[in-house]
PDB file of C-alpha atoms and ligand atoms in Angstrom:
ATOM      1  CA  MET A   1       7.618  15.991   2.987  1.00  0.00           C
ATOM      2  CA  GLU A   2       3.909  16.285   2.850  1.00  0.00           C
ATOM      3  CA  PRO A   3       2.388  17.083   6.343  1.00  0.00           C
ATOM      4  CA  ALA A   4       0.504  14.003   7.565  1.00  0.00           C
ATOM      5  CA  VAL A   5      -2.624  16.034   8.056  1.00  0.00           C
ATOM      6  CA  THR A   6      -3.664  19.554   6.983  1.00  0.00           C
ATOM      7  CA  MET A   7      -6.865  21.155   8.334  1.00  0.00           C
ATOM      8  CA  ARG A   8      -8.174  24.423   6.865  1.00  0.00           C
ATOM      9  CA  GLY A   9     -11.018  26.655   8.231  1.00  0.00           C
ATOM     10  CA  ILE A  10     -12.667  23.769   9.817  1.00  0.00           C
ATOM     11  CA  THR A  11     -16.108  24.678  11.576  1.00  0.00           C
ATOM     12  CA  LYS A  12     -18.556  22.644  13.501  1.00  0.00           C
ATOM     13  CA  SER A  13     -21.629  23.624  15.413  1.00  0.00           C
ATOM     14  CA  PHE A  14     -24.049  21.586  17.749  1.00  0.00           C
ATOM     15  CA  GLY A  15     -27.143  23.477  17.603  1.00  0.00           C
ATOM     16  CA  PRO A  16     -26.377  26.783  18.863  1.00  0.00           C
ATOM     17  CA  ILE A  17     -22.894  25.917  20.011  1.00  0.00           C
ATOM     18  CA  HIS A  18     -19.990  26.875  17.708  1.00  0.00           C
ATOM     19  CA  ALA A  19     -17.455  24.166  18.822  1.00  0.00           C
ATOM     20  CA  LEU A  20     -14.900  24.890  15.917  1.00  0.00           C
ATOM     21  CA  ARG A  21     -14.643  28.232  14.561  1.00  0.00           C
ATOM     22  CA  GLY A  22     -12.313  27.965  11.860  1.00  0.00           C
ATOM     23  CA  VAL A  23      -9.294  25.728  12.943  1.00  0.00           C
ATOM     24  CA  ASP A  24      -6.201  25.544  10.735  1.00  0.00           C
ATOM     25  CA  LEU A  25      -3.856  23.035  11.802  1.00  0.00           C
ATOM     26  CA  ASP A  26      -0.933  20.803  10.401  1.00  0.00           C
ATOM     27  CA  LEU A  27       0.324  17.560  11.804  1.00  0.00           C
ATOM     28  CA  GLN A  28       3.699  16.793  10.487  1.00  0.00           C
ATOM     29  CA  ALA A  29       4.965  13.654   9.478  1.00  0.00           C
ATOM     30  CA  GLY A  30       6.726  11.929  12.336  1.00  0.00           C
ATOM     31  CA  GLU A  31       5.923  14.635  15.135  1.00  0.00           C
ATOM     32  CA  VAL A  32       3.840  14.362  18.344  1.00  0.00           C
ATOM     33  CA  LEU A  33       1.709  17.353  18.438  1.00  0.00           C
ATOM     34  CA  ALA A  34       0.149  18.148  21.799  1.00  0.00           C
ATOM     35  CA  LEU A  35      -3.423  19.793  21.497  1.00  0.00           C
ATOM     36  CA  LEU A  36      -4.237  21.767  24.603  1.00  0.00           C
ATOM     37  CA  GLY A  37      -6.909  23.992  25.965  1.00  0.00           C
ATOM     38  CA  ASP A  38      -9.572  24.463  28.434  1.00  0.00           C
ATOM     39  CA  ASN A  39     -12.671  22.319  28.981  1.00  0.00           C
ATOM     40  CA  GLY A  40     -14.870  22.859  26.040  1.00  0.00           C
ATOM     41  CA  ALA A  41     -12.232  24.532  23.920  1.00  0.00           C
ATOM     42  CA  GLY A  42     -13.062  22.108  21.038  1.00  0.00           C
ATOM     43  CA  LYS A  43     -10.070  19.527  21.211  1.00  0.00           C
ATOM     44  CA  SER A  44     -12.198  16.558  21.162  1.00  0.00           C
ATOM     45  CA  THR A  45     -14.624  17.829  18.322  1.00  0.00           C
ATOM     46  CA  LEU A  46     -11.471  18.221  16.487  1.00  0.00           C
ATOM     47  CA  VAL A  47     -10.128  14.865  17.162  1.00  0.00           C
ATOM     48  CA  LYS A  48     -13.307  13.263  16.188  1.00  0.00           C
ATOM     49  CA  ILE A  49     -13.544  15.040  12.799  1.00  0.00           C
ATOM     50  CA  LEU A  50      -9.968  13.831  12.163  1.00  0.00           C
ATOM     51  CA  SER A  51     -10.988  10.223  13.109  1.00  0.00           C
ATOM     52  CA  GLY A  52     -14.188  10.229  10.979  1.00  0.00           C
ATOM     53  CA  LEU A  53     -16.718  10.458  13.777  1.00  0.00           C
ATOM     54  CA  HIS A  54     -18.054  13.926  12.852  1.00  0.00           C
ATOM     55  CA  VAL A  55     -18.443  15.731   9.721  1.00  0.00           C
ATOM     56  CA  PRO A  56     -17.557  19.463   9.842  1.00  0.00           C
ATOM     57  CA  ASP A  57     -20.089  22.237   8.718  1.00  0.00           C
ATOM     58  CA  SER A  58     -17.058  23.814   6.430  1.00  0.00           C
ATOM     59  CA  GLY A  59     -13.394  23.343   5.939  1.00  0.00           C
ATOM     60  CA  THR A  60     -10.987  21.111   4.022  1.00  0.00           C
ATOM     61  CA  MET A  61      -8.634  18.487   5.298  1.00  0.00           C
ATOM     62  CA  THR A  62      -5.657  16.363   3.584  1.00  0.00           C
ATOM     63  CA  LEU A  63      -4.167  13.168   4.757  1.00  0.00           C
ATOM     64  CA  ASP A  64      -0.560  12.805   3.431  1.00  0.00           C
ATOM     65  CA  GLY A  65      -1.527  15.387   0.676  1.00  0.00           C
ATOM     66  CA  LYS A  66      -4.481  13.575  -0.347  1.00  0.00           C
ATOM     67  CA  PRO A  67      -7.743  15.737  -0.172  1.00  0.00           C
ATOM     68  CA  VAL A  68     -10.554  14.120   1.992  1.00  0.00           C
ATOM     69  CA  ASP A  69     -13.982  13.842   0.537  1.00  0.00           C
ATOM     70  CA  TRP A  70     -16.368  14.340   3.483  1.00  0.00           C
ATOM     71  CA  ARG A  71     -19.171  12.872   1.838  1.00  0.00           C
ATOM     72  CA  ARG A  72     -17.399   9.529   1.864  1.00  0.00           C
ATOM     73  CA  TYR A  73     -15.365  10.005   5.003  1.00  0.00           C
ATOM     74  CA  ASP A  74     -16.069   8.094   8.170  1.00  0.00           C
ATOM     75  CA  VAL A  75     -14.462   5.893  10.901  1.00  0.00           C
ATOM     76  CA  ALA A  76     -13.520   3.012   8.309  1.00  0.00           C
ATOM     77  CA  ARG A  77     -12.454   5.229   5.550  1.00  0.00           C
ATOM     78  CA  ALA A  78     -10.192   7.208   8.134  1.00  0.00           C
ATOM     79  CA  ARG A  79      -8.755   4.034   9.192  1.00  0.00           C
ATOM     80  CA  ASP A  80      -7.951   3.027   5.453  1.00  0.00           C
ATOM     81  CA  MET A  81      -6.467   6.401   5.069  1.00  0.00           C
ATOM     82  CA  GLY A  82      -4.057   5.569   8.046  1.00  0.00           C
ATOM     83  CA  VAL A  83      -5.854   7.470  11.178  1.00  0.00           C
ATOM     84  CA  GLU A  84      -6.363   5.243  14.356  1.00  0.00           C
ATOM     85  CA  THR A  85      -7.975   6.899  17.366  1.00  0.00           C
ATOM     86  CA  VAL A  86      -7.721   5.786  20.834  1.00  0.00           C
ATOM     87  CA  TYR A  87     -10.444   7.489  22.730  1.00  0.00           C
ATOM     88  CA  GLN A  88     -10.613   7.926  26.473  1.00  0.00           C
ATOM     89  CA  GLU A  89     -13.906   6.482  26.594  1.00  0.00           C
ATOM     90  CA  ARG A  90     -13.704   2.594  26.226  1.00  0.00           C
ATOM     91  CA  SER A  91     -12.608   1.580  22.860  1.00  0.00           C
ATOM     92  CA  LEU A  92     -11.800  -1.953  23.980  1.00  0.00           C
ATOM     93  CA  GLY A  93     -14.646  -4.474  24.763  1.00  0.00           C
ATOM     94  CA  GLU A  94     -13.818  -5.205  28.530  1.00  0.00           C
ATOM     95  CA  LYS A  95     -15.238  -8.693  28.685  1.00  0.00           C
ATOM     96  CA  GLN A  96     -13.584  -9.650  25.285  1.00  0.00           C
ATOM     97  CA  PRO A  97     -10.530 -11.777  25.328  1.00  0.00           C
ATOM     98  CA  LEU A  98      -7.368  -9.474  24.096  1.00  0.00           C
ATOM     99  CA  TRP A  99      -6.925 -11.615  20.765  1.00  0.00           C
ATOM    100  CA  ARG A 100     -10.663 -10.485  19.570  1.00  0.00           C
ATOM    101  CA  ASN A 101     -10.150  -6.826  20.688  1.00  0.00           C
ATOM    102  CA  VAL A 102      -6.940  -6.686  18.365  1.00  0.00           C
ATOM    103  CA  PHE A 103      -8.630  -7.928  15.239  1.00  0.00           C
ATOM    104  CA  VAL A 104     -12.208  -6.939  15.682  1.00  0.00           C
ATOM    105  CA  GLY A 105     -13.421  -5.496  12.383  1.00  0.00           C
ATOM    106  CA  ARG A 106     -10.334  -6.376  10.655  1.00  0.00           C
ATOM    107  CA  HIS A 107      -9.800 -10.337  10.992  1.00  0.00           C
ATOM    108  CA  LEU A 108      -7.324 -12.489   9.499  1.00  0.00           C
ATOM    109  CA  ARG A 109      -8.707 -14.764   7.254  1.00  0.00           C
ATOM    110  CA  ASN A 110      -7.426 -18.003   5.821  1.00  0.00           C
ATOM    111  CA  ARG A 111      -7.665 -19.372   2.233  1.00  0.00           C
ATOM    112  CA  LEU A 112     -11.027 -20.368   2.655  1.00  0.00           C
ATOM    113  CA  GLY A 113     -12.162 -16.814   3.757  1.00  0.00           C
ATOM    114  CA  LEU A 114     -12.915 -18.032   7.454  1.00  0.00           C
ATOM    115  CA  ILE A 115     -11.657 -15.958  10.369  1.00  0.00           C
ATOM    116  CA  ASP A 116      -8.038 -17.428  11.296  1.00  0.00           C
ATOM    117  CA  VAL A 117      -8.435 -17.791  15.197  1.00  0.00           C
ATOM    118  CA  ARG A 118      -5.046 -19.511  15.561  1.00  0.00           C
ATOM    119  CA  ARG A 119      -3.160 -16.818  13.715  1.00  0.00           C
ATOM    120  CA  GLU A 120      -5.006 -14.076  15.315  1.00  0.00           C
ATOM    121  CA  LYS A 121      -4.053 -15.430  18.736  1.00  0.00           C
ATOM    122  CA  VAL A 122      -0.314 -16.288  17.747  1.00  0.00           C
ATOM    123  CA  GLU A 123      -0.211 -12.393  16.422  1.00  0.00           C
ATOM    124  CA  THR A 124      -1.774 -11.261  19.530  1.00  0.00           C
ATOM    125  CA  MET A 125       1.064 -12.847  21.611  1.00  0.00           C
ATOM    126  CA  LYS A 126       3.734 -11.095  19.369  1.00  0.00           C
ATOM    127  CA  LEU A 127       2.086  -8.062  19.730  1.00  0.00           C
ATOM    128  CA  LEU A 128       1.911  -8.103  23.500  1.00  0.00           C
ATOM    129  CA  ALA A 129       5.462  -9.429  24.037  1.00  0.00           C
ATOM    130  CA  ASP A 130       7.383  -7.348  21.204  1.00  0.00           C
ATOM    131  CA  VAL A 131       5.429  -4.490  20.578  1.00  0.00           C
ATOM    132  CA  ILE A 132       4.385  -3.273  23.831  1.00  0.00           C
ATOM    133  CA  GLY A 133       6.693  -5.713  25.893  1.00  0.00           C
ATOM    134  CA  PHE A 134       4.118  -6.814  28.410  1.00  0.00           C
ATOM    135  CA  ARG A 135       5.849  -9.103  30.946  1.00  0.00           C
ATOM    136  CA  GLY A 136       2.825  -9.767  33.298  1.00  0.00           C
ATOM    137  CA  VAL A 137       2.303 -13.082  34.468  1.00  0.00           C
ATOM    138  CA  GLY A 138      -0.423 -14.985  33.035  1.00  0.00           C
ATOM    139  CA  LEU A 139      -0.915 -12.519  30.100  1.00  0.00           C
ATOM    140  CA  HIS A 140      -2.080 -14.697  27.353  1.00  0.00           C
ATOM    141  CA  PRO A 141      -4.423 -13.933  24.263  1.00  0.00           C
ATOM    142  CA  GLU A 142      -7.426 -15.159  26.245  1.00  0.00           C
ATOM    143  CA  ALA A 143      -7.003 -12.914  29.051  1.00  0.00           C
ATOM    144  CA  ARG A 144      -9.932 -10.436  29.312  1.00  0.00           C
ATOM    145  CA  VAL A 145      -9.248  -6.744  28.722  1.00  0.00           C
ATOM    146  CA  ALA A 146     -10.993  -6.044  32.144  1.00  0.00           C
ATOM    147  CA  SER A 147      -7.931  -7.816  33.793  1.00  0.00           C
ATOM    148  CA  LEU A 148      -5.492  -5.011  32.104  1.00  0.00           C
ATOM    149  CA  SER A 149      -4.402  -2.061  34.351  1.00  0.00           C
ATOM    150  CA  GLY A 150      -5.450   1.298  32.688  1.00  0.00           C
ATOM    151  CA  GLY A 151      -2.022   1.920  31.168  1.00  0.00           C
ATOM    152  CA  GLU A 152      -2.087  -1.645  29.686  1.00  0.00           C
ATOM    153  CA  ARG A 153      -5.381  -0.863  28.069  1.00  0.00           C
ATOM    154  CA  GLN A 154      -3.921   2.435  26.463  1.00  0.00           C
ATOM    155  CA  GLY A 155      -1.088   0.417  25.532  1.00  0.00           C
ATOM    156  CA  LEU A 156      -2.974  -2.375  23.941  1.00  0.00           C
ATOM    157  CA  ALA A 157      -4.857   0.140  22.018  1.00  0.00           C
ATOM    158  CA  ILE A 158      -1.774   1.866  20.838  1.00  0.00           C
ATOM    159  CA  ALA A 159      -0.105  -1.311  20.069  1.00  0.00           C
ATOM    160  CA  ARG A 160      -3.274  -2.430  17.818  1.00  0.00           C
ATOM    161  CA  ALA A 161      -2.826   0.958  15.838  1.00  0.00           C
ATOM    162  CA  MET A 162       0.785   0.236  15.519  1.00  0.00           C
ATOM    163  CA  TYR A 163       0.170  -3.178  14.345  1.00  0.00           C
ATOM    164  CA  PHE A 164      -2.071  -2.020  11.585  1.00  0.00           C
ATOM    165  CA  ASP A 165       0.608   0.472  10.856  1.00  0.00           C
ATOM    166  CA  ALA A 166      -1.548   3.661  11.115  1.00  0.00           C
ATOM    167  CA  ALA A 167       0.348   6.757   9.770  1.00  0.00           C
ATOM    168  CA  ILE A 168      -1.652   8.931  12.365  1.00  0.00           C
ATOM    169  CA  ILE A 169      -2.595   7.956  15.886  1.00  0.00           C
ATOM    170  CA  VAL A 170      -4.704  10.130  17.780  1.00  0.00           C
ATOM    171  CA  LEU A 171      -4.872   9.890  21.568  1.00  0.00           C
ATOM    172  CA  ASP A 172      -7.582  11.739  23.288  1.00  0.00           C
ATOM    173  CA  GLU A 173      -6.290  12.049  27.112  1.00  0.00           C
ATOM    174  CA  PRO A 174      -4.979   8.593  27.266  1.00  0.00           C
ATOM    175  CA  THR A 175      -3.049   9.582  30.701  1.00  0.00           C
ATOM    176  CA  THR A 176      -6.259  11.061  32.412  1.00  0.00           C
ATOM    177  CA  ALA A 177      -7.041   9.100  35.370  1.00  0.00           C
ATOM    178  CA  LEU A 178      -3.989   6.997  35.317  1.00  0.00           C
ATOM    179  CA  GLY A 179      -1.435   6.542  38.095  1.00  0.00           C
ATOM    180  CA  VAL A 180       2.101   7.622  37.764  1.00  0.00           C
ATOM    181  CA  THR A 181       3.465   4.237  36.868  1.00  0.00           C
ATOM    182  CA  GLU A 182       0.528   3.537  34.197  1.00  0.00           C
ATOM    183  CA  ALA A 183       0.918   7.041  32.730  1.00  0.00           C
ATOM    184  CA  GLU A 184       4.536   6.424  32.215  1.00  0.00           C
ATOM    185  CA  LYS A 185       3.897   3.375  30.369  1.00  0.00           C
ATOM    186  CA  VAL A 186       1.482   5.468  28.117  1.00  0.00           C
ATOM    187  CA  LEU A 187       4.311   7.973  27.565  1.00  0.00           C
ATOM    188  CA  SER A 188       6.749   5.395  26.647  1.00  0.00           C
ATOM    189  CA  PHE A 189       4.495   4.020  24.012  1.00  0.00           C
ATOM    190  CA  VAL A 190       4.041   7.353  22.471  1.00  0.00           C
ATOM    191  CA  GLU A 191       7.686   7.584  22.531  1.00  0.00           C
ATOM    192  CA  ARG A 192       8.170   4.346  20.558  1.00  0.00           C
ATOM    193  CA  LEU A 193       5.347   5.510  17.866  1.00  0.00           C
ATOM    194  CA  ARG A 194       7.468   8.566  17.365  1.00  0.00           C
ATOM    195  CA  THR A 195      10.668   6.416  17.004  1.00  0.00           C
ATOM    196  CA  GLU A 196       8.968   4.354  14.582  1.00  0.00           C
ATOM    197  CA  GLY A 197       7.871   7.198  12.292  1.00  0.00           C
ATOM    198  CA  HIS A 198       4.105   7.474  13.244  1.00  0.00           C
ATOM    199  CA  SER A 199       2.620  10.730  13.523  1.00  0.00           C
ATOM    200  CA  CYS A 200       0.821  11.329  16.710  1.00  0.00           C
ATOM    201  CA  LEU A 201      -2.012  14.163  17.899  1.00  0.00           C
ATOM    202  CA  PHE A 202      -2.136  14.004  21.802  1.00  0.00           C
ATOM    203  CA  VAL A 203      -4.840  15.530  23.565  1.00  0.00           C
ATOM    204  CA  SER A 204      -3.956  16.184  27.314  1.00  0.00           C
ATOM    205  CA  HIS A 205      -4.329  18.598  30.230  1.00  0.00           C
ATOM    206  CA  GLU A 206      -1.281  17.198  31.950  1.00  0.00           C
ATOM    207  CA  MET A 207       1.470  19.777  31.266  1.00  0.00           C
ATOM    208  CA  HIS A 208       4.439  17.480  32.463  1.00  0.00           C
ATOM    209  CA  HIS A 209       3.188  14.528  30.337  1.00  0.00           C
ATOM    210  CA  VAL A 210       2.669  16.757  27.199  1.00  0.00           C
ATOM    211  CA  HIS A 211       6.021  18.708  27.556  1.00  0.00           C
ATOM    212  CA  ARG A 212       8.063  15.471  27.770  1.00  0.00           C
ATOM    213  CA  ILE A 213       6.722  13.941  24.803  1.00  0.00           C
ATOM    214  CA  ALA A 214       5.250  16.521  22.395  1.00  0.00           C
ATOM    215  CA  ASP A 215       7.412  18.359  19.704  1.00  0.00           C
ATOM    216  CA  ARG A 216       4.886  20.925  19.325  1.00  0.00           C
ATOM    217  CA  PHE A 217       1.906  22.436  21.528  1.00  0.00           C
ATOM    218  CA  ALA A 218      -1.261  23.687  20.084  1.00  0.00           C
ATOM    219  CA  LEU A 219      -3.241  25.789  22.281  1.00  0.00           C
ATOM    220  CA  MET A 220      -7.081  26.091  21.667  1.00  0.00           C
ATOM    221  CA  GLU A 221      -9.254  28.388  22.693  1.00  0.00           C
ATOM    222  CA  ARG A 222     -12.989  28.725  22.139  1.00  0.00           C
ATOM    223  CA  GLY A 223     -13.039  26.813  19.043  1.00  0.00           C
ATOM    224  CA  ARG A 224      -9.544  28.121  17.368  1.00  0.00           C
ATOM    225  CA  ILE A 225      -6.116  27.429  17.601  1.00  0.00           C
ATOM    226  CA  ALA A 226      -4.786  30.395  19.525  1.00  0.00           C
ATOM    227  CA  THR A 227      -1.069  29.563  19.643  1.00  0.00           C
ATOM    228  CA  ILE A 228       1.356  27.034  18.275  1.00  0.00           C
ATOM    229  CA  LEU A 229       4.993  26.678  20.086  1.00  0.00           C
ATOM    230  CA  LYS A 230       7.874  24.448  19.493  1.00  0.00           C
ATOM    231  CA  LYS A 231       9.031  22.657  22.450  1.00  0.00           C
ATOM    232  CA  SER A 232      12.326  24.682  22.183  1.00  0.00           C
ATOM    233  CA  GLU A 233      10.262  27.867  22.380  1.00  0.00           C
ATOM    234  CA  ILE A 234       8.774  27.400  25.802  1.00  0.00           C
ATOM    235  CA  SER A 235       9.625  25.660  29.323  1.00  0.00           C
ATOM    236  CA  LEU A 236       7.585  23.327  31.161  1.00  0.00           C
ATOM    237  CA  LYS A 237       6.845  26.142  33.664  1.00  0.00           C
ATOM    238  CA  ASP A 238       5.870  28.810  31.243  1.00  0.00           C
ATOM    239  CA  LEU A 239       3.539  26.313  29.383  1.00  0.00           C
ATOM    240  CA  ALA A 240       1.930  25.521  32.364  1.00  0.00           C
ATOM    241  CA  GLU A 241       1.416  29.170  33.366  1.00  0.00           C
ATOM    242  CA  LYS A 242       0.423  30.195  30.025  1.00  0.00           C
ATOM    243  CA  LEU A 243      -2.482  27.685  30.216  1.00  0.00           C
ATOM    244  CA  LEU A 244      -3.640  28.688  33.546  1.00  0.00           C
ATOM    245  CA  LEU A 245      -3.869  32.236  32.754  1.00  0.00           C
ATOM    246  CA  GLY A 246      -7.171  33.070  31.465  1.00  0.00           C
ATOM    247  CA  GLU A 247      -7.216  34.334  27.751  1.00  0.00           C
ATOM    248  CA  GLU A 248      -8.359  37.832  28.909  1.00  0.00           C
ATOM    249  CA  ASP A 249      -5.109  37.833  31.351  1.00  0.00           C
ATOM    250  CA  ARG A 250      -2.825  37.150  28.608  1.00  0.00           C
ATOM    251  CA  PRO A 251      -0.793  39.744  27.008  1.00  0.00           C
TER     252      PRO A 251
HETATM  253  N1  ATP B 301     -22.146  16.030  20.496  1.00  0.00           N
HETATM  254  C1  ATP B 301     -22.529  17.104  20.871  1.00  0.00           C
HETATM  255  N2  ATP B 301     -23.564  17.720  21.124  1.00  0.00           N
HETATM  256  C2  ATP B 301     -23.681  19.097  21.568  1.00  0.00           C
HETATM  257  N3  ATP B 301     -22.657  19.741  21.987  1.00  0.00           N
HETATM  258  C3  ATP B 301     -21.306  19.151  21.862  1.00  0.00           C
HETATM  259  C4  ATP B 301     -21.063  17.768  21.329  1.00  0.00           C
HETATM  260  N4  ATP B 301     -19.716  17.474  21.328  1.00  0.00           N
HETATM  261  C5  ATP B 301     -19.270  18.837  21.893  1.00  0.00           C
HETATM  262  N5  ATP B 301     -20.254  19.672  22.147  1.00  0.00           N
HETATM  263  C6  ATP B 301     -19.815  21.038  22.768  1.00  0.00           C
HETATM  264  O1  ATP B 301     -18.760  21.638  21.987  1.00  0.00           O
HETATM  265  C7  ATP B 301     -18.056  22.178  22.784  1.00  0.00           C
HETATM  266  C8  ATP B 301     -16.583  21.771  22.775  1.00  0.00           C
HETATM  267  O2  ATP B 301     -16.561  20.239  23.125  1.00  0.00           O
HETATM  268  P1  ATP B 301     -15.198  19.450  23.059  1.00  0.00           P
HETATM  269  O3  ATP B 301     -15.625  18.003  23.674  1.00  0.00           O
HETATM  270  O4  ATP B 301     -14.623  19.449  21.836  1.00  0.00           O
HETATM  271  O5  ATP B 301     -14.344  20.267  24.179  1.00  0.00           O
HETATM  272  P2  ATP B 301     -12.912  19.661  24.663  1.00  0.00           P
HETATM  273  O6  ATP B 301     -11.927  20.817  24.355  1.00  0.00           O
HETATM  274  O7  ATP B 301     -12.669  18.516  24.356  1.00  0.00           O
HETATM  275  O8  ATP B 301     -13.069  19.780  26.402  1.00  0.00           O
HETATM  276  P3  ATP B 301     -12.504  18.800  27.399  1.00  0.00           P
HETATM  277  O9  ATP B 301     -11.122  19.221  27.892  1.00  0.00           O
HETATM  278  O10 ATP B 301     -13.413  18.885  28.304  1.00  0.00           O
HETATM  279  O11 ATP B 301     -12.599  17.334  26.872  1.00  0.00           O
HETATM  280  C9  ATP B 301     -18.489  22.266  24.334  1.00  0.00           C
HETATM  281  O12 ATP B 301     -19.191  23.342  24.453  1.00  0.00           O
HETATM  282  C10 ATP B 301     -19.214  20.937  24.250  1.00  0.00           C
HETATM  283  O13 ATP B 301     -20.289  20.929  24.996  1.00  0.00           O
HETATM  284 MG1   MG B 302     -12.416  16.416  25.262  1.00  0.00          MG
END
């Protein structure tokens, strides 16, 4: 099977800062790949290139075997090609009702071409109940995003990606700043994603989360991929130590 994503020789600078210095990375179809590394290593920059927010200075990328034309690649095109990104920063309008959040930018329309609000609400209820299994009292399509817990918000964003059947779902630090129970919800959503055959790139600093859900770990250092390990090749303890050790100290 074609990898879901291949990246070759990706570079990106911001003025004098070389954020990415030649990244080669494959995301296999149906795998969860964790992207790890220190602050400033280039993880979010790489994510933003995949999701169409930044264009690289050089390098190539394929999605499901199809070459990406950077001149025509942006967030909308990335979505069309099956890439959905859930940013740690708020990607959900807090004051908006849930149903609006699910369908923003991609409305369901009736035969007259008008936004089919009724159907959007019905589909939102299905999404909440079936896809993410929300059982909270008073959860309804008109509820505001602001009334959701952190884990539920991440869940809604992930569910939206699942609803639109994105092949590739990118999560940039989805469990950071969440409590144990909330983080647990997000991890179980990611497990669902994999069960349903989606590929997932998961950026995190939280080793115990990453070790549980990822199939492989890609360690970034100063704008490059330094190491890639399969879960079977490294224990949680060794993974945590490897990341704690400065690159200078590493054998
Ligand atoms: N829009 C930007 N303008 C200028 N510099 C940037 C921009 N985005 C990122 N950088 C710089 O590029 C480098 C890589 O940043 P990036 O956000 O990709 O790191 P990261 O691995 O995601 O870090 P963290 O773990 O802290 O989220 C950093 O030196 C950062 O300051
Ligand atoms: Mg980051």
